[in-house]
Amino acid sequence: IASTPASTLSHFPPREALFSATQPANFSPEVWANLQRPPSSALSAFAHRAGLSKVVQSEEDILQACTHQSFPPFYASHNPGQASVPSNANLSVLGNSLLGLFAAEYLHASYPHLPTRVLKAAVSAYVGPMTCASVAKEMGATPLLRWNRPVCITNL
């Protein structure tokens, strides 16, 4: 579940969360939390931790890099009057290609006689989704990531 510090919000609690006895609320705290922008301080701290503070000057660029391509349609469906949110779709294609290239080069230089299938499996292990998620967690990026997280409703 995403967490948003109340100090970064202009209005808390959200108006949608308040309801009267005559008008029931149609409010999901999970959806509301997913729609909140990460605090500027968290984006700046992440840029410094990742060593990007001197390279990337704009907070918006860091936010775009942390926004999955599934998030803009989700955001637009809940905020139809606002401008669209840029995502990292183009950046992710480039990043995946570069990670695969560097991992393949490293593994081929280290183990030049590996069969192609084994090399491919090793590259996938080095730069696969579980590895990238682990690195993102270690870098403290996970609270900043914005993507469409479907709300799971379980019947008890």
Tab-separated table of C-alpha atoms in Angstrom:
chain	number	residue	atom	x	y	z
A	1	ILE	CA	0.000	0.000	0.000
A	2	ALA	CA	1.301	3.417	-0.914
A	3	SER	CA	1.893	5.864	1.892
A	4	THR	CA	1.591	9.610	1.592
A	5	PRO	CA	2.645	11.934	4.411
A	6	ALA	CA	-0.236	14.187	5.428
A	7	SER	CA	2.177	17.140	5.578
A	8	THR	CA	2.586	17.005	1.781
A	9	LEU	CA	-1.153	17.274	1.104
A	10	SER	CA	-2.963	20.533	0.551
A	11	HIS	CA	-6.197	19.178	2.021
A	12	PHE	CA	-6.451	16.290	4.439
A	13	PRO	CA	-8.590	14.278	4.877
A	14	PRO	CA	-9.686	14.203	1.245
A	15	ARG	CA	-13.142	15.595	0.602
A	16	GLU	CA	-14.180	12.326	-1.016
A	17	ALA	CA	-13.538	10.488	2.256
A	18	LEU	CA	-16.057	12.594	4.140
A	19	PHE	CA	-19.677	11.562	3.833
A	20	SER	CA	-22.952	12.182	5.528
A	21	ALA	CA	-25.622	9.727	6.603
A	22	THR	CA	-27.793	10.731	3.640
A	23	GLN	CA	-25.043	10.377	1.017
A	24	PRO	CA	-22.833	7.292	1.249
A	25	ALA	CA	-19.228	7.728	0.203
A	26	ASN	CA	-17.784	6.059	-2.871
A	27	PHE	CA	-14.212	6.332	-1.681
A	28	SER	CA	-11.309	3.903	-1.853
A	29	PRO	CA	-8.303	4.800	0.302
A	30	GLU	CA	-6.070	2.537	-1.824
A	31	VAL	CA	-7.015	4.302	-5.053
A	32	TRP	CA	-6.679	7.698	-3.399
A	33	ALA	CA	-3.204	6.832	-2.057
A	34	ASN	CA	-2.077	5.542	-5.472
A	35	LEU	CA	-3.112	8.834	-7.101
A	36	GLN	CA	-0.990	10.985	-4.751
A	37	ARG	CA	2.244	12.493	-5.993
A	38	PRO	CA	5.361	11.513	-4.013
A	39	PRO	CA	6.755	14.366	-1.889
A	40	SER	CA	9.473	16.535	-3.435
A	41	SER	CA	11.800	15.669	-0.580
A	42	ALA	CA	11.481	11.946	-1.325
A	43	LEU	CA	12.214	12.503	-5.037
A	44	SER	CA	15.242	14.631	-4.207
A	45	ALA	CA	16.540	12.115	-1.654
A	46	PHE	CA	16.170	9.294	-4.187
A	47	ALA	CA	18.038	11.287	-6.855
A	48	HIS	CA	20.916	11.784	-4.410
A	49	ARG	CA	20.932	8.112	-3.311
A	50	ALA	CA	20.976	6.953	-6.937
A	51	GLY	CA	23.766	9.398	-7.822
A	52	LEU	CA	21.550	11.298	-10.253
A	53	SER	CA	21.400	14.657	-8.490
A	54	LYS	CA	24.123	16.183	-10.673
A	55	VAL	CA	22.853	14.599	-13.901
A	56	VAL	CA	19.075	15.077	-13.595
A	57	GLN	CA	18.154	18.541	-12.385
A	58	SER	CA	14.371	18.318	-12.757
A	59	GLU	CA	12.169	16.685	-10.173
A	60	GLU	CA	9.685	16.026	-12.997
A	61	ASP	CA	12.249	13.832	-14.790
A	62	ILE	CA	12.742	11.690	-11.681
A	63	LEU	CA	8.967	11.429	-11.279
A	64	GLN	CA	8.606	10.412	-14.945
A	65	ALA	CA	11.261	7.722	-14.509
A	66	CYS	CA	9.275	6.368	-11.542
A	67	THR	CA	5.949	6.305	-13.434
A	68	HIS	CA	4.993	3.046	-15.174
A	69	GLN	CA	3.088	3.226	-18.446
A	70	SER	CA	-0.008	1.749	-16.750
A	71	PHE	CA	-0.359	4.804	-14.485
A	72	PRO	CA	-1.355	7.632	-16.939
A	73	PRO	CA	-4.637	5.983	-18.052
A	74	PHE	CA	-5.452	5.198	-14.405
A	75	TYR	CA	-4.695	8.803	-13.402
A	76	ALA	CA	-6.695	10.212	-16.337
A	77	SER	CA	-9.732	8.100	-15.441
A	78	HIS	CA	-9.796	9.667	-11.957
A	79	ASN	CA	-8.715	13.201	-12.996
A	80	PRO	CA	-10.335	13.834	-16.397
A	81	GLY	CA	-9.834	17.614	-16.370
A	82	GLN	CA	-6.112	17.568	-15.626
A	83	ALA	CA	-3.106	17.278	-17.909
A	84	SER	CA	-1.807	13.827	-18.729
A	85	VAL	CA	1.009	12.346	-16.679
A	86	PRO	CA	4.193	11.362	-18.573
A	87	SER	CA	5.395	7.803	-18.085
A	88	ASN	CA	8.672	5.968	-18.394
A	89	ALA	CA	7.570	3.843	-21.388
A	90	ASN	CA	10.350	5.072	-23.689
A	91	LEU	CA	12.882	5.070	-20.870
A	92	SER	CA	12.027	1.492	-19.886
A	93	VAL	CA	12.640	0.177	-23.406
A	94	LEU	CA	16.048	1.849	-23.472
A	95	GLY	CA	16.843	0.743	-19.906
A	96	ASN	CA	15.903	-2.884	-20.570
A	97	SER	CA	18.071	-2.930	-23.689
A	98	LEU	CA	21.048	-1.400	-21.899
A	99	LEU	CA	20.751	-3.670	-18.867
A	100	GLY	CA	20.583	-6.713	-21.123
A	101	LEU	CA	23.542	-5.513	-23.187
A	102	PHE	CA	25.750	-4.824	-20.159
A	103	ALA	CA	24.808	-8.089	-18.439
A	104	ALA	CA	25.438	-10.098	-21.622
A	105	GLU	CA	28.796	-8.403	-22.159
A	106	TYR	CA	29.857	-9.029	-18.554
A	107	LEU	CA	28.785	-12.675	-18.575
A	108	HIS	CA	30.308	-13.372	-21.996
A	109	ALA	CA	33.615	-11.787	-20.935
A	110	SER	CA	33.599	-13.715	-17.644
A	111	TYR	CA	32.433	-17.040	-19.089
A	112	PRO	CA	33.259	-17.058	-22.823
A	113	HIS	CA	32.383	-20.738	-23.372
A	114	LEU	CA	28.818	-20.673	-22.032
A	115	PRO	CA	26.229	-22.090	-24.407
A	116	THR	CA	23.786	-19.505	-25.770
A	117	ARG	CA	20.791	-20.812	-23.807
A	118	VAL	CA	22.716	-20.739	-20.545
A	119	LEU	CA	24.000	-17.231	-21.303
A	120	LYS	CA	20.443	-16.065	-22.003
A	121	ALA	CA	19.195	-17.600	-18.738
A	122	ALA	CA	22.039	-15.967	-16.806
A	123	VAL	CA	21.305	-12.568	-18.366
A	124	SER	CA	17.633	-12.957	-17.412
A	125	ALA	CA	18.664	-13.803	-13.843
A	126	TYR	CA	20.902	-10.726	-13.660
A	127	VAL	CA	18.400	-8.230	-15.067
A	128	GLY	CA	15.043	-9.964	-14.626
A	129	PRO	CA	12.058	-8.465	-12.814
A	130	MET	CA	12.897	-10.004	-9.436
A	131	THR	CA	16.455	-8.676	-9.532
A	132	CYS	CA	15.335	-5.209	-10.620
A	133	ALA	CA	12.664	-5.166	-7.902
A	134	SER	CA	15.277	-6.124	-5.310
A	135	VAL	CA	17.616	-3.338	-6.456
A	136	ALA	CA	14.740	-0.812	-6.465
A	137	LYS	CA	13.890	-1.815	-2.904
A	138	GLU	CA	17.504	-1.449	-1.785
A	139	MET	CA	17.727	1.999	-3.397
A	140	GLY	CA	14.511	3.119	-1.700
A	141	ALA	CA	12.627	3.610	-4.967
A	142	THR	CA	9.600	1.437	-4.207
A	143	PRO	CA	7.532	4.106	-2.386
A	144	LEU	CA	8.068	6.449	-5.342
A	145	LEU	CA	6.940	4.061	-8.066
A	146	ARG	CA	3.593	4.919	-9.603
A	147	TRP	CA	1.674	2.271	-11.500
A	148	ASN	CA	-1.856	0.985	-11.738
A	149	ARG	CA	-2.121	-1.329	-8.772
A	150	PRO	CA	-5.483	-3.037	-9.035
A	151	VAL	CA	-7.304	-3.160	-5.723
A	152	CYS	CA	-7.822	-6.775	-4.720
A	153	ILE	CA	-11.209	-7.401	-3.195
A	154	THR	CA	-11.500	-10.664	-1.360
A	155	ASN	CA	-14.783	-12.235	-0.369
A	156	LEU	CA	-14.664	-13.439	3.199
